Short mmCIF file of C-alpha atoms in Angstrom, two decimals:
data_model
loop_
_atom_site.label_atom_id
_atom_site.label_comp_id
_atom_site.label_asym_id
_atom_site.label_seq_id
_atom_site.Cartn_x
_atom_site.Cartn_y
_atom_site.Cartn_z
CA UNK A 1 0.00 0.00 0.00
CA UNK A 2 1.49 3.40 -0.67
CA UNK A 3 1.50 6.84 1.21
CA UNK A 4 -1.00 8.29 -0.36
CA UNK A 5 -3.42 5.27 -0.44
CA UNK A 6 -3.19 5.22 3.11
CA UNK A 7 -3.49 8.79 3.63
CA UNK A 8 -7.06 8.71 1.60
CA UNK A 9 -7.88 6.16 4.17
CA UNK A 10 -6.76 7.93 7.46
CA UNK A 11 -8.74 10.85 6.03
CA UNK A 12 -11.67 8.72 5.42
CA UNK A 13 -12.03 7.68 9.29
CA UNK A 14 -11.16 11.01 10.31
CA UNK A 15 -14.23 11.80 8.78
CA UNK A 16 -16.33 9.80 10.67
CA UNK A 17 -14.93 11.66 13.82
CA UNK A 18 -14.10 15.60 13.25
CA UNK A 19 -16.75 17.54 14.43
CA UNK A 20 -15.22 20.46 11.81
CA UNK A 21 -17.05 20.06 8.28
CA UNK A 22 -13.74 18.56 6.36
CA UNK A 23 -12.81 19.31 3.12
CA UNK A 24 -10.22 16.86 1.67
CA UNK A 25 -8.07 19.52 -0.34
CA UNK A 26 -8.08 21.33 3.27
CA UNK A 27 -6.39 18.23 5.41
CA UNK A 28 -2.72 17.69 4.97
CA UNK A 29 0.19 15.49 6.51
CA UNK A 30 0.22 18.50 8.65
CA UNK A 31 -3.42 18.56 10.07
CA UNK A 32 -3.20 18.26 14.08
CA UNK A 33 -5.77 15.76 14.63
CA UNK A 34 -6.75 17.56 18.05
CA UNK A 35 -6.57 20.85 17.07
CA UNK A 36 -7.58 22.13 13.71
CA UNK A 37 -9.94 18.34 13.50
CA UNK A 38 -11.35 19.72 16.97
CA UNK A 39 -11.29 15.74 17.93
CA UNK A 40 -11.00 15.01 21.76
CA UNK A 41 -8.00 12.94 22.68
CA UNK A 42 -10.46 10.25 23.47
CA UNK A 43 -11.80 10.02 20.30
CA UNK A 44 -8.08 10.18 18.93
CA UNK A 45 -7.85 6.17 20.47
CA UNK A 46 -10.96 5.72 18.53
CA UNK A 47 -9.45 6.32 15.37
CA UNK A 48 -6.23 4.75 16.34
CA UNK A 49 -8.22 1.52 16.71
CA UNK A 50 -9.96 2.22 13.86
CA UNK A 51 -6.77 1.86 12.13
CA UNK A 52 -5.85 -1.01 13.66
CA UNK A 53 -9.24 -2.82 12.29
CA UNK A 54 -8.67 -0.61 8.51
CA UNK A 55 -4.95 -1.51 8.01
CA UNK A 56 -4.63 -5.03 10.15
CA UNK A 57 -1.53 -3.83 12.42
CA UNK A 58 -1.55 -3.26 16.06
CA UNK A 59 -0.39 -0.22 17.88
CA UNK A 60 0.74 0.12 21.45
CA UNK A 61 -0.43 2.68 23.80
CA UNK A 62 3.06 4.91 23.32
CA UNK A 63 2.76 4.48 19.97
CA UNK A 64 -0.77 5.73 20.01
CA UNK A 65 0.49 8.65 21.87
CA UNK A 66 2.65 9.86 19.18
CA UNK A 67 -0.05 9.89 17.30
CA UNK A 68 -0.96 14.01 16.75
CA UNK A 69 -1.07 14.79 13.41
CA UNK A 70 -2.57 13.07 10.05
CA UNK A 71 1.41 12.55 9.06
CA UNK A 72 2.33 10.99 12.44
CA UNK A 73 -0.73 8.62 11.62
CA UNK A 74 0.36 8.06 8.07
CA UNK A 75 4.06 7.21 9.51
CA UNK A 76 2.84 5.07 11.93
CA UNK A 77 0.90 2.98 9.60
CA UNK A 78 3.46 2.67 6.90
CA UNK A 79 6.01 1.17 9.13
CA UNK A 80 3.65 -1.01 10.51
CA UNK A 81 2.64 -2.67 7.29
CA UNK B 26 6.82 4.19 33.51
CA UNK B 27 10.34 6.16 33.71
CA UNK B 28 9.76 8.85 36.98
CA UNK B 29 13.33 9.73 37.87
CA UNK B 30 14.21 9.49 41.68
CA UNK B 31 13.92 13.53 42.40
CA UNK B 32 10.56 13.25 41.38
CA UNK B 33 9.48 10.87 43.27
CA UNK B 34 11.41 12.26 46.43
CA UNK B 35 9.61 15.51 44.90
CA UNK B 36 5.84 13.46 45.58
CA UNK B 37 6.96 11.98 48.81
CA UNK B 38 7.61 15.75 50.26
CA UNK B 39 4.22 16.92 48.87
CA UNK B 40 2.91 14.74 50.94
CA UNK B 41 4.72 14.81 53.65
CA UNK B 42 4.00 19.07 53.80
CA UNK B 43 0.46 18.35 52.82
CA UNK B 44 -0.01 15.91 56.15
CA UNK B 45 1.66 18.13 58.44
CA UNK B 46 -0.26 21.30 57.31
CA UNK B 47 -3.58 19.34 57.17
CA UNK B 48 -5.20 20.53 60.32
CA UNK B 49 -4.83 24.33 58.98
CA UNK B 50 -6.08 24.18 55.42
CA UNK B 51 -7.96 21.06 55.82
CA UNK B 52 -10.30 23.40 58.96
CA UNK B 53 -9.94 26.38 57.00
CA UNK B 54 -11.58 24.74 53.76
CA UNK B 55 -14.15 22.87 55.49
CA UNK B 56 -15.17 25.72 57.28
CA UNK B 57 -15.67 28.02 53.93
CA UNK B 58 -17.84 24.65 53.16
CA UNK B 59 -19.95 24.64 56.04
CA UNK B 60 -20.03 28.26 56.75
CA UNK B 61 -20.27 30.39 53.73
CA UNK B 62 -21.02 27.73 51.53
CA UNK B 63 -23.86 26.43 53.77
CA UNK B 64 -22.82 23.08 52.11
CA UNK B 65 -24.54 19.79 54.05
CA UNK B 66 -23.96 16.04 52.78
CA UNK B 67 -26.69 14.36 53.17
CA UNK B 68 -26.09 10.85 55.46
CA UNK B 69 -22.49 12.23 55.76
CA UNK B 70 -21.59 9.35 59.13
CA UNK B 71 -22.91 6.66 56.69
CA UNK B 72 -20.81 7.77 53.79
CA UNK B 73 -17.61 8.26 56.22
CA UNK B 74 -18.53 4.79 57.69
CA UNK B 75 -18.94 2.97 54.09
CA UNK B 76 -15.78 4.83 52.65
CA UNK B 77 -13.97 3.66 55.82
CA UNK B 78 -15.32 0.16 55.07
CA UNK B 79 -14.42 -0.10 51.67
CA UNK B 80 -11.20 1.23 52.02
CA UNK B 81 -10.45 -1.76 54.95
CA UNK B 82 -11.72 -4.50 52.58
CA UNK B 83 -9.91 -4.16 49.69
CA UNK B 84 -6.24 -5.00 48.64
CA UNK B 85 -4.41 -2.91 45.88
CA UNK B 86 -5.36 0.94 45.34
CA UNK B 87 -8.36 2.58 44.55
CA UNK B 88 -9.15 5.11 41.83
CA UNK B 89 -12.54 7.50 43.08
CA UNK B 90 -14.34 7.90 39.98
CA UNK B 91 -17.12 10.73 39.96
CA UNK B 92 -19.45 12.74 37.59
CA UNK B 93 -17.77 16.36 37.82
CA UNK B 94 -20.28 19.19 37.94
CA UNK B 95 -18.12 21.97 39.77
CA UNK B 96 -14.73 23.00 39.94
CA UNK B 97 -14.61 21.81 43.83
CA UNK B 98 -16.13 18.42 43.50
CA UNK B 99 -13.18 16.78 45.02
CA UNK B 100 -13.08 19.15 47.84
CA UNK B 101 -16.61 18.09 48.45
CA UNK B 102 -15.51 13.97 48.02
CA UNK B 103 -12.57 14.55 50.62
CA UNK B 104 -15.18 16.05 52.61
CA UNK B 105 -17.57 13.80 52.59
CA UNK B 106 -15.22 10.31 52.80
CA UNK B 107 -13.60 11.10 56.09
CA UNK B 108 -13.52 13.75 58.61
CA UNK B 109 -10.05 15.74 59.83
CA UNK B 110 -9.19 13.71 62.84
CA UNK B 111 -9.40 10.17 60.30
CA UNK B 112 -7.17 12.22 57.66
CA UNK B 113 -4.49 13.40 60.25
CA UNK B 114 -4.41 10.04 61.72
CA UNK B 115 -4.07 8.18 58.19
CA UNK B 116 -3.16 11.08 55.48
CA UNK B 117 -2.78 8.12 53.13
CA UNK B 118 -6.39 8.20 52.97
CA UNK B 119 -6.77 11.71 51.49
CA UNK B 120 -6.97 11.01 47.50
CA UNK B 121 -4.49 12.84 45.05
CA UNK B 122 -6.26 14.94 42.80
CA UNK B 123 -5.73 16.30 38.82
CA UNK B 124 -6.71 19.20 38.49
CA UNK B 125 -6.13 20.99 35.04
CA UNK B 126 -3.12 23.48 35.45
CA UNK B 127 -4.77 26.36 33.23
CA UNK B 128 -8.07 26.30 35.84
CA UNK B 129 -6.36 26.41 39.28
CA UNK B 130 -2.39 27.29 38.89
CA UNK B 131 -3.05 30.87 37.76
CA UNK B 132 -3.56 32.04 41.15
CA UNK B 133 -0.72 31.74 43.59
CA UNK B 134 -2.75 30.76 47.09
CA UNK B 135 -4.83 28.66 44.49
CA UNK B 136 -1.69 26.49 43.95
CA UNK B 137 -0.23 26.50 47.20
CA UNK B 138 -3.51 25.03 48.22
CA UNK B 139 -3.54 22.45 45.69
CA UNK B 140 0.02 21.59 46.50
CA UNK B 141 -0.42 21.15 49.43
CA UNK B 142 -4.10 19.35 49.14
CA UNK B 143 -2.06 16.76 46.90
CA UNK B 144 -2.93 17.58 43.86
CA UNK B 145 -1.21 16.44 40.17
CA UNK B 146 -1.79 19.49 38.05
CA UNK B 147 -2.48 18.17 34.47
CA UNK B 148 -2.17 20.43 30.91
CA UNK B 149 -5.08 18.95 29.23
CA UNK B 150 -4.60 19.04 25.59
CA UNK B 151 -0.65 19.44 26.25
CA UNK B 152 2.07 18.17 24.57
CA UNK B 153 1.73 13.99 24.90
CA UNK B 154 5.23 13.94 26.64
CA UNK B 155 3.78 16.46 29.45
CA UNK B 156 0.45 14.62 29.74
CA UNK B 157 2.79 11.01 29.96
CA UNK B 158 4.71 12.63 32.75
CA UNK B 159 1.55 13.25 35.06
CA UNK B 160 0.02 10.44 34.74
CA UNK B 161 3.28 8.08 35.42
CA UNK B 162 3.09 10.50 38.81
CA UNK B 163 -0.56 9.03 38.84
CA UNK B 164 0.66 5.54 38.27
CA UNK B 165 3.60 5.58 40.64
CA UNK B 166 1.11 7.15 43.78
CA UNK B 167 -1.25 4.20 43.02
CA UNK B 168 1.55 1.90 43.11
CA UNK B 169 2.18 3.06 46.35
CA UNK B 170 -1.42 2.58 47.70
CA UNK B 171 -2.27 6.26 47.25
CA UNK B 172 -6.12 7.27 46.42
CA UNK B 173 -6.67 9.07 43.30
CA UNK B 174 -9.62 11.06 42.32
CA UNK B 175 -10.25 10.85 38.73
CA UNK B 176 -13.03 12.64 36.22
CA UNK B 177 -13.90 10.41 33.62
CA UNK B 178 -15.78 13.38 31.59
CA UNK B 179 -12.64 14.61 31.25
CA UNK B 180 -14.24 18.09 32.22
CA UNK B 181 -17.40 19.44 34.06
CA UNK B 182 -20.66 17.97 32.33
CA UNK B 183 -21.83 20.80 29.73
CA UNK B 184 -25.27 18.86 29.73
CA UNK B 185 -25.40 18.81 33.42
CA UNK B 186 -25.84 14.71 33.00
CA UNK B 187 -23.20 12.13 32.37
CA UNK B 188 -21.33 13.27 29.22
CA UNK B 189 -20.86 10.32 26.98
CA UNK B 190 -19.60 12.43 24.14
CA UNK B 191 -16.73 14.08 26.01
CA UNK B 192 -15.70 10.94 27.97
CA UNK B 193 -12.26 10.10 28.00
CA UNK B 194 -10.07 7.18 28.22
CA UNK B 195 -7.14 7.80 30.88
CA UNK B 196 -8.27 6.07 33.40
CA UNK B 197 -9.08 2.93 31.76
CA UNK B 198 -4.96 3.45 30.93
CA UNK B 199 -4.24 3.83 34.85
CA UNK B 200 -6.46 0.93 35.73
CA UNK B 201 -4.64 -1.69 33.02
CA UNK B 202 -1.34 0.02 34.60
CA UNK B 203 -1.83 -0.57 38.30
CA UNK B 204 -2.27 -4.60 39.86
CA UNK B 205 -5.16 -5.18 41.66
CA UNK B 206 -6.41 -1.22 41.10
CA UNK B 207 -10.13 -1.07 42.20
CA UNK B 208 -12.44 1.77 41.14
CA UNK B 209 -14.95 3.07 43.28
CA UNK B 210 -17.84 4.67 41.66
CA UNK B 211 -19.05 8.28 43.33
CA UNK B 212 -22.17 10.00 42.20
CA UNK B 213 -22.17 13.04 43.52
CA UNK B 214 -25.15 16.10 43.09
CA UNK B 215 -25.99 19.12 45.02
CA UNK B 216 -29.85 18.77 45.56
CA UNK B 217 -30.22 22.52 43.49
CA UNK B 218 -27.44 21.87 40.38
CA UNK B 219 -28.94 22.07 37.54
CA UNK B 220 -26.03 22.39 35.25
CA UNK B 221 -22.51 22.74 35.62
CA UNK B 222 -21.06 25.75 37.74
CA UNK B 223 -17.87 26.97 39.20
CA UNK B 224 -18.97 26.24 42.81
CA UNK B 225 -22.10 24.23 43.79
CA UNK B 226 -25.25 26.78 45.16
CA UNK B 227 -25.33 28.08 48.25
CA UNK B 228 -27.06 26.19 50.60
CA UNK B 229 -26.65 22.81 48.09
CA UNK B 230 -27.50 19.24 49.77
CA UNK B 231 -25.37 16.71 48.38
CA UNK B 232 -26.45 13.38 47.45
CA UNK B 233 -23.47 10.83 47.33
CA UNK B 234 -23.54 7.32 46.36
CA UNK B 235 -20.84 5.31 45.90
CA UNK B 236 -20.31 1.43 44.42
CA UNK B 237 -16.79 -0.31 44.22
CA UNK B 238 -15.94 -2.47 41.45
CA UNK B 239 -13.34 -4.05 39.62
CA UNK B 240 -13.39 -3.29 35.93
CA UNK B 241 -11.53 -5.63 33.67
CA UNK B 242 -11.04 -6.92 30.11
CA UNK B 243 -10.79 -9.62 27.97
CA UNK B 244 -8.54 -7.43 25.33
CA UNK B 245 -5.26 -5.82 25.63
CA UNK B 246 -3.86 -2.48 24.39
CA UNK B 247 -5.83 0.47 23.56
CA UNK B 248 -8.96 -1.93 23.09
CA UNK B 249 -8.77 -2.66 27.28
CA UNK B 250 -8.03 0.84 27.89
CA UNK B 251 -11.63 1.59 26.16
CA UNK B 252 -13.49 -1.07 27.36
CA UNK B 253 -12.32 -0.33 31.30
CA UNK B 254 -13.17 3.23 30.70
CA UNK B 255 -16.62 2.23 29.06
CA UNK B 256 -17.14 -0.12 32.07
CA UNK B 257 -17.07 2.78 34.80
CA UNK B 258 -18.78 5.99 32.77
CA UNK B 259 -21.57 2.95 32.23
CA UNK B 260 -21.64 2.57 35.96
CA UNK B 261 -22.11 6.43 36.38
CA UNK B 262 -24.49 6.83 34.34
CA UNK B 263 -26.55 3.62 36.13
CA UNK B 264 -25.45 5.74 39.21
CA UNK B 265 -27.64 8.99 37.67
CA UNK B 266 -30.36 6.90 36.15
CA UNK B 267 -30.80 6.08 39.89
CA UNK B 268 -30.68 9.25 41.19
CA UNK B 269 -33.10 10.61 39.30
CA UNK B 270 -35.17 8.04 39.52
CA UNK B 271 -35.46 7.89 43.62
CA UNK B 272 -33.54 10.81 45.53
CA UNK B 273 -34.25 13.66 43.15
CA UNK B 274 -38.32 12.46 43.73
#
């Protein structure tokens, strides 16, 4: 899987979870997850276990913690995989 | 869990400070309760006498988990478990407290108060190394066999009921973290809050009710950490459903 397939994905679950209206061409590797997503850090292990399920890894509770922006999350998957 | 020795000597003197100056703040605080407050806990010797109990019949630590609907809810719990003379006698009983650092460390008798009344400030929405750091403090005072009072909302209730949306998942973390860690259950309501406030009404009668249990899980990882924490806001909000049902009639 590459990058930016798993970047569509991570922005697809983010979806389910922002309370912001997204707009795809607006969310970059950049994107804090907490801040400009305006997602509570308990929904943040939400969508860390939603990757889990999405991308068949599993991720520790200090890896889950380095978890802040969509990059970290794109990082974290691809050396998981 | 990586607390370096200094900081743990650093916890071990906050306590120590907070014992010995107990019978001064500790009068002084429950007096504003009593006094200007006009604060009353309803059943307060059977609460005292339950707390006192529970504390007795379990092994391993105990994390207080309450609804939060003012900024002095704690206050009000160390208030209502056990009275001075039980707290000077056994300071171990007095339960460590996280309060958020931007709410109560702007003010400086505000913070020597909540040094001394043991508390853990915590930068909510901090960096994740600052947040890791208090709450290995957390771990390391439960360890120990030290109470700690814990908000599952994460925040005071904006709906002025159990907020399931705002919930968060820390303690579930501290409970997988500590052997043997029990969590005891507090619903706790002024008889005239409506909603969330800074401090409760004057004149408020609180209801308390408390239930122990032992949340656990048949997953590991982040998926236990949820599943604890969904175990005890599920017990509050049984805890509310009652109340509302019976006391509040």
């Amino acid at each position: 899987m590459t990058k930016d397939e798993v970047f569509k994905k991570i922005v697809d679950i983010l979806g389910k979870y922002s309370k912001t209206e997204i707009k795809m061409e607006n969310i970059s590797m950049e994107t804090s997850i907490l801040d400009d997503l305006k997602i509570n850090s308990a929904r943040l292990v939400d969508i860390v276990l939603d990757f889990e399920d999405v991308f068949d890894i599993e991720v520790d509770d200090d890896d889950a913690d380095s978890v802040a922006t969509v990059g970290d999350g794109v990082n974290l998957i691809m050396a998981k995989i | 869990m990586d607390l370096k020795l200094k900081e743990k000597f650093a916890l071990k003197i906050q306590y120590l400070l907070g014992w010995i100056t107990f019978p001064f703040w500790g009068t002084f605080l429950i007096a504003l309760l009593r006094f200007v407050g006009r604060y009353k806990v309803q059943q307060l010797c059977e609460i005292r006498k339950q707390y006192k109990q529970l504390k007795r019949s379990v092994e391993g630590p105990i994390i207080v988990c309450s609804n939060h609907l003012t900024k002095i809810d704690s206050v009000i719990l160390n208030w209502s478990f056990a009275s001075i003379f039980s707290y000077m006698r056994s300071y171990k009983i007095f339960s460590w407290n996280l309060p958020e650092r931007a709410n109560f460390y702007q003010n400086f008798i505000l913070r020597i108060l909540c040094y001394l009344g043991s508390c853990v400030p915590i930068d909510r929405g901090g960096s994740r190394s600052v947040v890791k750091k208090s709450l290995d403090k957390v771990i390391y005072l439960l360890k120990k066999g030290h109470t700690i009072t814990v908000f599952p909302e994460g925040g005071r209730s904006r709906t002025g009921r159990i907020d399931l949306d705002r919930f968060t998942y820390g303690v579930g973390r501290l409970v997988n973290r500590v052997k043997d860690c029990n969590v005891l259950c507090v619903y706790l309501r002024g008889h005239n809050q409506e909603k969330y406030s800074n401090i409760p009404p004057r004149g408020a009668r609180f209801y308390l009710n408390m239930e122990l249990i032992k949340p656990q899980s048949r997953h590991s990882g982040l998926r236990a950490t949820r599943d604890v924490a969904s175990q005890i806001i599920n017990k509050l909000v049984l805890m509310e459903q009652a109340y509302f049902a019976t006391a509040r009639q």
